[in-house]
PDB file of C-alpha atoms in Angstrom:
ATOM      1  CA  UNK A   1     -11.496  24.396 -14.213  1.00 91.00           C
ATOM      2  CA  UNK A   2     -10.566  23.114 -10.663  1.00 95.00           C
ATOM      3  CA  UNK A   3     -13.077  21.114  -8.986  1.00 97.00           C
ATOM      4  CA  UNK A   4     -13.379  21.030  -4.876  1.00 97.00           C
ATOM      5  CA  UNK A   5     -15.289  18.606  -3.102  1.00 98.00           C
ATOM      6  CA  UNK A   6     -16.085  18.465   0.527  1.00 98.00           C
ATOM      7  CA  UNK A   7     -16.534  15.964   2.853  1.00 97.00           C
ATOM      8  CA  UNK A   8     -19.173  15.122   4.429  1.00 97.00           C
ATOM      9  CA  UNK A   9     -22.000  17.626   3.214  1.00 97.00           C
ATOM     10  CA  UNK A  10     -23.302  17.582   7.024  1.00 97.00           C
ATOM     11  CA  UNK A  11     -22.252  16.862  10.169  1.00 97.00           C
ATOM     12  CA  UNK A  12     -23.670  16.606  14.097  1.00 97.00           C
ATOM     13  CA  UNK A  13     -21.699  17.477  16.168  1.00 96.00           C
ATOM     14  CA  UNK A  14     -21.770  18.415  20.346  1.00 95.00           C
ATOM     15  CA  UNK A  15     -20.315  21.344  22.184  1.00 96.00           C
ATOM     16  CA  UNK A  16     -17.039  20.292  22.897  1.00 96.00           C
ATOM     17  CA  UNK A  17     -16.147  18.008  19.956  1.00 97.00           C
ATOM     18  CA  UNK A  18     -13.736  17.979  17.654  1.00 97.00           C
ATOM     19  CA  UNK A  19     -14.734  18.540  14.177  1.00 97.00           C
ATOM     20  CA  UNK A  20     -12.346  17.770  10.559  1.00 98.00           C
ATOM     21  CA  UNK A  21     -13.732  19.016   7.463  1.00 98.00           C
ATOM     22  CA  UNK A  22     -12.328  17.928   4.177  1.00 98.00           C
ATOM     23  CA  UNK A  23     -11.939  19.506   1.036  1.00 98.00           C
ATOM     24  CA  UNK A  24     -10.306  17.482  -2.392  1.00 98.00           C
ATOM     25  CA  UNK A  25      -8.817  19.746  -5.267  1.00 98.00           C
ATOM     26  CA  UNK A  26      -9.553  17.948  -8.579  1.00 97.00           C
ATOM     27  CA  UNK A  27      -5.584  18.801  -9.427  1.00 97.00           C
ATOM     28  CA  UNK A  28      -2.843  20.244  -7.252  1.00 97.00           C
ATOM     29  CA  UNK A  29      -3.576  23.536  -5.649  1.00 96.00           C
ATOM     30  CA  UNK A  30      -0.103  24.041  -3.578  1.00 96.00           C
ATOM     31  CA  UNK A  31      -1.289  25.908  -0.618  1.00 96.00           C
ATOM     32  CA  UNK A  32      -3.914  28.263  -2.086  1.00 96.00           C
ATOM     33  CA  UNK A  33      -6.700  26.747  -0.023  1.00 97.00           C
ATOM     34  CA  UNK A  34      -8.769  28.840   1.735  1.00 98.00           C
ATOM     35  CA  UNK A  35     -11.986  28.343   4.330  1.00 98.00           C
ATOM     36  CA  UNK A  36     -14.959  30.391   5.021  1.00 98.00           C
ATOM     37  CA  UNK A  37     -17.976  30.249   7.791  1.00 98.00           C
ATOM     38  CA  UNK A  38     -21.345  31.358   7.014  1.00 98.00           C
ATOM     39  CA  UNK A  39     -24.396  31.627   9.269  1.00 97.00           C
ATOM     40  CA  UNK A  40     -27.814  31.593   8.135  1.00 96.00           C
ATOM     41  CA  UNK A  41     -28.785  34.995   6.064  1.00 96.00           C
ATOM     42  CA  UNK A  42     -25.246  36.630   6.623  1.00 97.00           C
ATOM     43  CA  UNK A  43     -22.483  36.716   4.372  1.00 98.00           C
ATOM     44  CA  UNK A  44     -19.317  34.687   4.317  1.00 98.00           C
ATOM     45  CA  UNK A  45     -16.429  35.379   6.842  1.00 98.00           C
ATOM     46  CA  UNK A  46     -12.844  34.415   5.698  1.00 98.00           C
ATOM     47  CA  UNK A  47     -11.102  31.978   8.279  1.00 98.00           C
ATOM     48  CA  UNK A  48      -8.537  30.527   7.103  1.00 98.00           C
ATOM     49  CA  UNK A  49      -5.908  31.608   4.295  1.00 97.00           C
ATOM     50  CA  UNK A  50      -3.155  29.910   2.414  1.00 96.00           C
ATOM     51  CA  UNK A  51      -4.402  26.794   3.579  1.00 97.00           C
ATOM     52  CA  UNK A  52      -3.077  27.283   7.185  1.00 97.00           C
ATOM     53  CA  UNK A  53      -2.737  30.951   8.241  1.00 97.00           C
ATOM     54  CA  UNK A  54      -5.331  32.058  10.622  1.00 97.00           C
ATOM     55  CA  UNK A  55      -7.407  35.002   9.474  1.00 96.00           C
ATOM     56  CA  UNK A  56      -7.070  38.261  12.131  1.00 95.00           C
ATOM     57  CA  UNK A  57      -9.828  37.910  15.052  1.00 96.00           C
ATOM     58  CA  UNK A  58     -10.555  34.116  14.273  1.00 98.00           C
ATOM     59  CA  UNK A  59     -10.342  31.767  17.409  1.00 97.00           C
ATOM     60  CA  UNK A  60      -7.429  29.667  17.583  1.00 97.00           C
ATOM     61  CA  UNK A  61      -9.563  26.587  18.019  1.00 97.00           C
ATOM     62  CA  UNK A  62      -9.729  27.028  13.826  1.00 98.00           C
ATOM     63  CA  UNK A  63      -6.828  25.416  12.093  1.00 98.00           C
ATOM     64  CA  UNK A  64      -6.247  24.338   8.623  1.00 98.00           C
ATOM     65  CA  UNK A  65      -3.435  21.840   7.313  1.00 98.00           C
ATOM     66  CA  UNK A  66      -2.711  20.215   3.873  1.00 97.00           C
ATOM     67  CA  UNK A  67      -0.669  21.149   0.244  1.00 97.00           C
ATOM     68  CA  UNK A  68      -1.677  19.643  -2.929  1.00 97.00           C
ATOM     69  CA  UNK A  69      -4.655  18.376  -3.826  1.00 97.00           C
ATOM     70  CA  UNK A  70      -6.052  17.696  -0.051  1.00 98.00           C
ATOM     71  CA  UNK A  71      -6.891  19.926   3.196  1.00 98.00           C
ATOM     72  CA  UNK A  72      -8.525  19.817   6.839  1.00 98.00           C
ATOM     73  CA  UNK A  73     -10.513  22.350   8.710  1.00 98.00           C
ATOM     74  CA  UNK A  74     -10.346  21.330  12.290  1.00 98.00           C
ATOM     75  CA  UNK A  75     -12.126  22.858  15.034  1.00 98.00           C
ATOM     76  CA  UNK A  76     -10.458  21.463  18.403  1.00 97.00           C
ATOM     77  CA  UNK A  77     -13.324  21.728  20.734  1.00 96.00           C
ATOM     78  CA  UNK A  78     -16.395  22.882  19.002  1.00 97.00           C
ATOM     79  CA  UNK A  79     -18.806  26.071  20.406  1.00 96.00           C
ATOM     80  CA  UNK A  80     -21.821  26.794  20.381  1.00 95.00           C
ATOM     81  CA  UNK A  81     -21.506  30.001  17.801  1.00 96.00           C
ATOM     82  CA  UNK A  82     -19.565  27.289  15.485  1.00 97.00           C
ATOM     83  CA  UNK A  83     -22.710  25.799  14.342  1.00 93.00           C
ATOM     84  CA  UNK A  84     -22.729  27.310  10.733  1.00 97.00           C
ATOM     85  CA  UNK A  85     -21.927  26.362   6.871  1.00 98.00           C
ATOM     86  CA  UNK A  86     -18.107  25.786   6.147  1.00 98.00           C
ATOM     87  CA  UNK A  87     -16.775  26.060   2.544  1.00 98.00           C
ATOM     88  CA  UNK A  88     -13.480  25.626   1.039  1.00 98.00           C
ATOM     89  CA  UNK A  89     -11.744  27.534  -1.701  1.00 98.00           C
ATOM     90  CA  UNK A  90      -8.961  27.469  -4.589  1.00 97.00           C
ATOM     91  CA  UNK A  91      -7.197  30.595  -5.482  1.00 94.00           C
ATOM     92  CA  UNK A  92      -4.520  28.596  -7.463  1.00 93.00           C
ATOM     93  CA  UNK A  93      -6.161  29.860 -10.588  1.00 87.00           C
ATOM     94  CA  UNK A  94      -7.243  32.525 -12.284  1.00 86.00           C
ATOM     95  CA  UNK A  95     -11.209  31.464 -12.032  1.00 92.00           C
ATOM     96  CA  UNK A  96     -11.801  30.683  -8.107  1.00 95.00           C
ATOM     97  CA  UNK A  97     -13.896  27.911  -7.277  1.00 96.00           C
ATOM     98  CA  UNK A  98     -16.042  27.056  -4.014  1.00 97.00           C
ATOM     99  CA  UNK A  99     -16.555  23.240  -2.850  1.00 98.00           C
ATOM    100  CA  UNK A 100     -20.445  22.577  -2.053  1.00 97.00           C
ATOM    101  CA  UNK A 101     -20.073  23.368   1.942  1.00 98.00           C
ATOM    102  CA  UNK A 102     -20.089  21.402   5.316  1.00 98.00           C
ATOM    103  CA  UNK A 103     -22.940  22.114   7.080  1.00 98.00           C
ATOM    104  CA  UNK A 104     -22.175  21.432  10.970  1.00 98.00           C
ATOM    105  CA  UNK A 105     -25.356  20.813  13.084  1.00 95.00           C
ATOM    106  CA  UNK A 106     -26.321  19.895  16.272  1.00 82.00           C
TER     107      UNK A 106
ATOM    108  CA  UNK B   1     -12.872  50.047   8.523  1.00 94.00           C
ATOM    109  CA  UNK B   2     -13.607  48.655   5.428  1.00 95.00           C
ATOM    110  CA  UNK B   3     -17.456  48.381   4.316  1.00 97.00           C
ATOM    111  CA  UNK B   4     -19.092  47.263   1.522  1.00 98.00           C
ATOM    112  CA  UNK B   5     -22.920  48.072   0.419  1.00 98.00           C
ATOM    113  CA  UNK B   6     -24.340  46.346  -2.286  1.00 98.00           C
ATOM    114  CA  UNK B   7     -27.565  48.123  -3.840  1.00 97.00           C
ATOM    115  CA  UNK B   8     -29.887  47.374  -7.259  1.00 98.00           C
ATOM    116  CA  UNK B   9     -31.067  44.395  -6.501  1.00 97.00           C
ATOM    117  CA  UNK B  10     -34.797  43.323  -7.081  1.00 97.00           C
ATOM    118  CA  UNK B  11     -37.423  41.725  -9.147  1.00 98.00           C
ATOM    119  CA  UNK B  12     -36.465  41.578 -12.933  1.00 98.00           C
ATOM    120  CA  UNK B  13     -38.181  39.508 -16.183  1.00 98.00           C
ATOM    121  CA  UNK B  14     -36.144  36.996 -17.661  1.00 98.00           C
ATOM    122  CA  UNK B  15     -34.002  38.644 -20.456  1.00 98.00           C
ATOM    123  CA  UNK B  16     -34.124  42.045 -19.051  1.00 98.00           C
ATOM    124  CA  UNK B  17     -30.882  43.827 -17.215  1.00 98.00           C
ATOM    125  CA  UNK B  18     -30.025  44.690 -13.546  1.00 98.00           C
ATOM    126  CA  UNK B  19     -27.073  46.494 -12.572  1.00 98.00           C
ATOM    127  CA  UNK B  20     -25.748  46.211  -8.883  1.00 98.00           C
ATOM    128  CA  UNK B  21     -23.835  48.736  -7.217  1.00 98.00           C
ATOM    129  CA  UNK B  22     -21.105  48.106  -4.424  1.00 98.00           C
ATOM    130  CA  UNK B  23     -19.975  50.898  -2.304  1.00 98.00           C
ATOM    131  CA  UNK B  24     -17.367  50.894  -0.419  1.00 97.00           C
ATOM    132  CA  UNK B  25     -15.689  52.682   2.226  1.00 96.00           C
ATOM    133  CA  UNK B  26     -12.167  52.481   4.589  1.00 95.00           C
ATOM    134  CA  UNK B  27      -9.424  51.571   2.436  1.00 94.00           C
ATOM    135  CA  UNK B  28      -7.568  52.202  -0.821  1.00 94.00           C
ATOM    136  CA  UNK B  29     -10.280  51.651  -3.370  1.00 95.00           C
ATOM    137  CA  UNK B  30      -8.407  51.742  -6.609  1.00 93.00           C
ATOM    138  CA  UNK B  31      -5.494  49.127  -5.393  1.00 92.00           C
ATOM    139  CA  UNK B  32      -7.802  46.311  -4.231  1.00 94.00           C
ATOM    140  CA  UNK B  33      -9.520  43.821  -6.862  1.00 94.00           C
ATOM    141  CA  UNK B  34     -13.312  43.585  -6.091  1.00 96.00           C
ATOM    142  CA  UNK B  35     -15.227  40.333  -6.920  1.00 97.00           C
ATOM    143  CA  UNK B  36     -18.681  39.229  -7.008  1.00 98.00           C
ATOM    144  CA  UNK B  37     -20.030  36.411  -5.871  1.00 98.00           C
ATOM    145  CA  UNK B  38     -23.311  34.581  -5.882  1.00 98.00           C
ATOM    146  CA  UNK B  39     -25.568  32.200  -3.916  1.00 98.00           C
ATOM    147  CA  UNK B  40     -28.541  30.728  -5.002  1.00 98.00           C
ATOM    148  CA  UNK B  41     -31.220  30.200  -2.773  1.00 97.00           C
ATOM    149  CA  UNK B  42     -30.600  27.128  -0.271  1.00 96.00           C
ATOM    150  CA  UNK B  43     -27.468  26.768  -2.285  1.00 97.00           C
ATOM    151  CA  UNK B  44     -23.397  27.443  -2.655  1.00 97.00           C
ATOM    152  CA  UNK B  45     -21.087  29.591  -3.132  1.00 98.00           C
ATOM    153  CA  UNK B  46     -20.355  30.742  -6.950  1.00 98.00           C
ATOM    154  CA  UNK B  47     -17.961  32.995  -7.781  1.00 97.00           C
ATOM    155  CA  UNK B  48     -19.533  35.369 -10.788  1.00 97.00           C
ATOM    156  CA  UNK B  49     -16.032  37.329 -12.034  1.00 96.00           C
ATOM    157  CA  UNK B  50     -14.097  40.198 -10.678  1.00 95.00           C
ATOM    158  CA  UNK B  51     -12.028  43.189 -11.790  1.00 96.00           C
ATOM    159  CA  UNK B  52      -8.424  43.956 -11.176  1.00 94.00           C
ATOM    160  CA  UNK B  53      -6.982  46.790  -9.070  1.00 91.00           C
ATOM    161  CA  UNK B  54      -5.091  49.642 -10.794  1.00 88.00           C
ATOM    162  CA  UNK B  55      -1.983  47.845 -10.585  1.00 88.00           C
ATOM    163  CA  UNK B  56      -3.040  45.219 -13.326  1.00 89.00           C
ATOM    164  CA  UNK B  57      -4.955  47.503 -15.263  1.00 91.00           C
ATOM    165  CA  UNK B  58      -8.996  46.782 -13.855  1.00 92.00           C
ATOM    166  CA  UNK B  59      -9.127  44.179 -15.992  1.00 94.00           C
ATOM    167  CA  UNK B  60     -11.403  41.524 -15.575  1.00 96.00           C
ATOM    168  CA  UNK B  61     -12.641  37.772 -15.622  1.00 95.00           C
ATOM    169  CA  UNK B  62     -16.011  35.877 -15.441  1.00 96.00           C
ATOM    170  CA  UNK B  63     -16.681  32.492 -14.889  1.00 96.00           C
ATOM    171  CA  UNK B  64     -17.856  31.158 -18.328  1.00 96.00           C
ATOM    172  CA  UNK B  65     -21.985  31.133 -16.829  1.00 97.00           C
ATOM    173  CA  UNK B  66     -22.143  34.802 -17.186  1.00 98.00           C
ATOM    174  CA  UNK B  67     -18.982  35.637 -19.338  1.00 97.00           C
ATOM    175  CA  UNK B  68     -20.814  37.661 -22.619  1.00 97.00           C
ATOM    176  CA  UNK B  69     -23.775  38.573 -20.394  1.00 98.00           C
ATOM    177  CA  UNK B  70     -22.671  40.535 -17.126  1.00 98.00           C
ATOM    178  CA  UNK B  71     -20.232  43.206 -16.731  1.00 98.00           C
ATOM    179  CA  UNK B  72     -17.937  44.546 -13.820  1.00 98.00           C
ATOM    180  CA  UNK B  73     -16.649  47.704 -13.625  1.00 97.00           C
ATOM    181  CA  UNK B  74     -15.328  50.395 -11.458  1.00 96.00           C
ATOM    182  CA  UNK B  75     -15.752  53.773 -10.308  1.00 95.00           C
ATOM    183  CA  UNK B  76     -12.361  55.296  -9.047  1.00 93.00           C
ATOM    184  CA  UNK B  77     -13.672  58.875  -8.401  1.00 94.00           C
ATOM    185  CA  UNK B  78     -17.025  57.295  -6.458  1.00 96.00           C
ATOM    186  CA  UNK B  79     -15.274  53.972  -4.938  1.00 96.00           C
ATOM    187  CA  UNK B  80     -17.975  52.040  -6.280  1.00 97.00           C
ATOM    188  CA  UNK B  81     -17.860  48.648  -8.231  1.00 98.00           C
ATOM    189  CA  UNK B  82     -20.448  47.624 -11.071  1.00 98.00           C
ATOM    190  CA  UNK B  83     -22.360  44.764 -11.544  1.00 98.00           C
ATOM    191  CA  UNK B  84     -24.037  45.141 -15.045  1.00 98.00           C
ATOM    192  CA  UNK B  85     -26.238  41.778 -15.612  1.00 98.00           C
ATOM    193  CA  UNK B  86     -27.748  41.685 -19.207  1.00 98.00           C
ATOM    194  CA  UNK B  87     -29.785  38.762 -20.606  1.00 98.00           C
ATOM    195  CA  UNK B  88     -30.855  37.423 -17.413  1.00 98.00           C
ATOM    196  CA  UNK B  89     -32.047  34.023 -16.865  1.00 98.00           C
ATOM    197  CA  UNK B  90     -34.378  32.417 -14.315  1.00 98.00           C
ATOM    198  CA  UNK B  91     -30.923  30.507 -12.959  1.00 98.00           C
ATOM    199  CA  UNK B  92     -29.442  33.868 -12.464  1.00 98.00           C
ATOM    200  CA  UNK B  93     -31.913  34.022  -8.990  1.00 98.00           C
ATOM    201  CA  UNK B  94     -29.090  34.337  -6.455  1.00 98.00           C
ATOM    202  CA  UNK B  95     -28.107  36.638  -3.362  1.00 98.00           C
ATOM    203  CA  UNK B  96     -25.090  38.876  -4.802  1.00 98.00           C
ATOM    204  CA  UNK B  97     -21.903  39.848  -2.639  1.00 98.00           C
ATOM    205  CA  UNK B  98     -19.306  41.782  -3.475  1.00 98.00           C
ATOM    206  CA  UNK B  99     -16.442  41.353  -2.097  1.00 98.00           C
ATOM    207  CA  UNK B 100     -12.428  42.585  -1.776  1.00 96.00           C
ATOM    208  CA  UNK B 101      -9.221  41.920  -0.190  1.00 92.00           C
ATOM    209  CA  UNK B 102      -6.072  43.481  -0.011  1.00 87.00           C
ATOM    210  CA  UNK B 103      -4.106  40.381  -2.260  1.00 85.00           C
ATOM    211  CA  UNK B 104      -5.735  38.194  -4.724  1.00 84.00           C
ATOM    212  CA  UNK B 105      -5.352  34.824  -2.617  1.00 87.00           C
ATOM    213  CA  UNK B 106      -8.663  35.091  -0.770  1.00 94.00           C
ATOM    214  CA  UNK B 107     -11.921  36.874  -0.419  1.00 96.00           C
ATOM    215  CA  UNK B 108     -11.350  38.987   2.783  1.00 96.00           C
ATOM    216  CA  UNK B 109     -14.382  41.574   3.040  1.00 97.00           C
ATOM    217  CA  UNK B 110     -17.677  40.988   2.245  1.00 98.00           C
ATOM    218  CA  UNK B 111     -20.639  42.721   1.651  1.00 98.00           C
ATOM    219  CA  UNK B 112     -24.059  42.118   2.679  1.00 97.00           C
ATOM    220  CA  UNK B 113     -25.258  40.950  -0.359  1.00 98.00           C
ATOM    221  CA  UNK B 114     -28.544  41.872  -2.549  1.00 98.00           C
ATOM    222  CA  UNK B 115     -31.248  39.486  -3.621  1.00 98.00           C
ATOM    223  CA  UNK B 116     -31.749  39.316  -6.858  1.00 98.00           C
ATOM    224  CA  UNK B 117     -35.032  37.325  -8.239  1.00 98.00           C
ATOM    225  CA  UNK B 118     -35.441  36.799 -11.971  1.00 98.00           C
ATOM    226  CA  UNK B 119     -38.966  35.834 -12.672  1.00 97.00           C
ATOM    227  CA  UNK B 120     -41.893  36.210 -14.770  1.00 95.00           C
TER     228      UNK B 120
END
């Protein structure tokens, strides 16, 4: 099994920040990283793909770098409809795996 | 547009069986893998197993804390996918989602998930 870890857990953050999220693959992933946001009591929403291709209808203030074992989130200037639950992803294998989330917070 | 409704969900002893349902709607049903994935409460995200589009023969895969107790399966002629949880356990408790995509890199659509509670 892969393991992903993100870091930190939480955040604060103000309107108008920049904001990095990490995630760590316990082994090398390539580029099959992806990133999800999800809001209190609604379901995920895909992101970022591939570790750096923006998902259709995200806001280009999203971006995602990094091959291997390590990858950023980065929101350039943080809004106020940004303030959600970030998790990364590994599709390198078979068996998927989530890391334990971001949470970003006022 | 694509759409997916989980149903099924509910209140269930420990060691008795649930199965969800997740129908979906707006693209090609039989091409497309469909996972499931799980959250429990005030917790992450945990991906339960999924089955394989036509293409690679609907086979499936389960992450080893359900493999020999759930089930997924599919319905080509209804477009629904199965969920068929046997032996639950009290750490089963967990909003379910299905979800698809149109490649097996990334979970793209998502359901609204169903609450599942297993209690006595």
């Amino acid at each position: 099994d892969i393991q992903m870890t993100q870091s930190p857990s939480s955040l604060s953050a103000s309107v108008g920040d920049r904001v990095t999220i990490t995630c760590r693959a316990s082994q090398t992933i390539t580029k099959y990283l992806n990133w999800y946001q999800q809001k209190p009591g609604k379901a995920p929403k895909l992101l970022i793909y591939a570790a750096s291709t923006l998902q259709s209808g995200v806001p280009s203030r999203f971006s995602g770098s990094g091959s291997g074992t390590d990858f950023t989130l980065t929101i350039s200037s943080l809004q106020p409809e940004d303030f959600a639950t970030y998790y990364c992803q590994q599709s390198y294998i078979t068996l998927p795996s989530f890391g334990g989330g971001t949470k970003v917070e006022i | 547009e694509v759409q997916l409704v989980e149903s099924g969900g509910g209140l269930v002893q420990p060691g008795r069986s649930l199965r969800l349902s997740c129908t979906t709607s707006g693209f090609s049903f039989g091409d497309y893998p469909m996972s499931w994935i799980r959250q429990a409460p005030g917790k992450g995200l945990e991906w339960v197993g999924f089955i394989r589009g036509k293409a690679y023969g609907g086979t499936t895969d389960y992450a080893a804390s359900v493999k020999g107790r759930f089930t997924i399966s599919r319905d080509e002629s209804k477009n629904i996918a199965y969920l068929q949880m046997n032996s639950l356990k009290t750490e089963d408790t967990a909003v379910y989602y299905c979800t698809t995509s149109d490649n097996y890199i990334c979970f793209q659509y998502w359901g609204q998930g169903a609450l599942v509670t297993v209690s006595s």
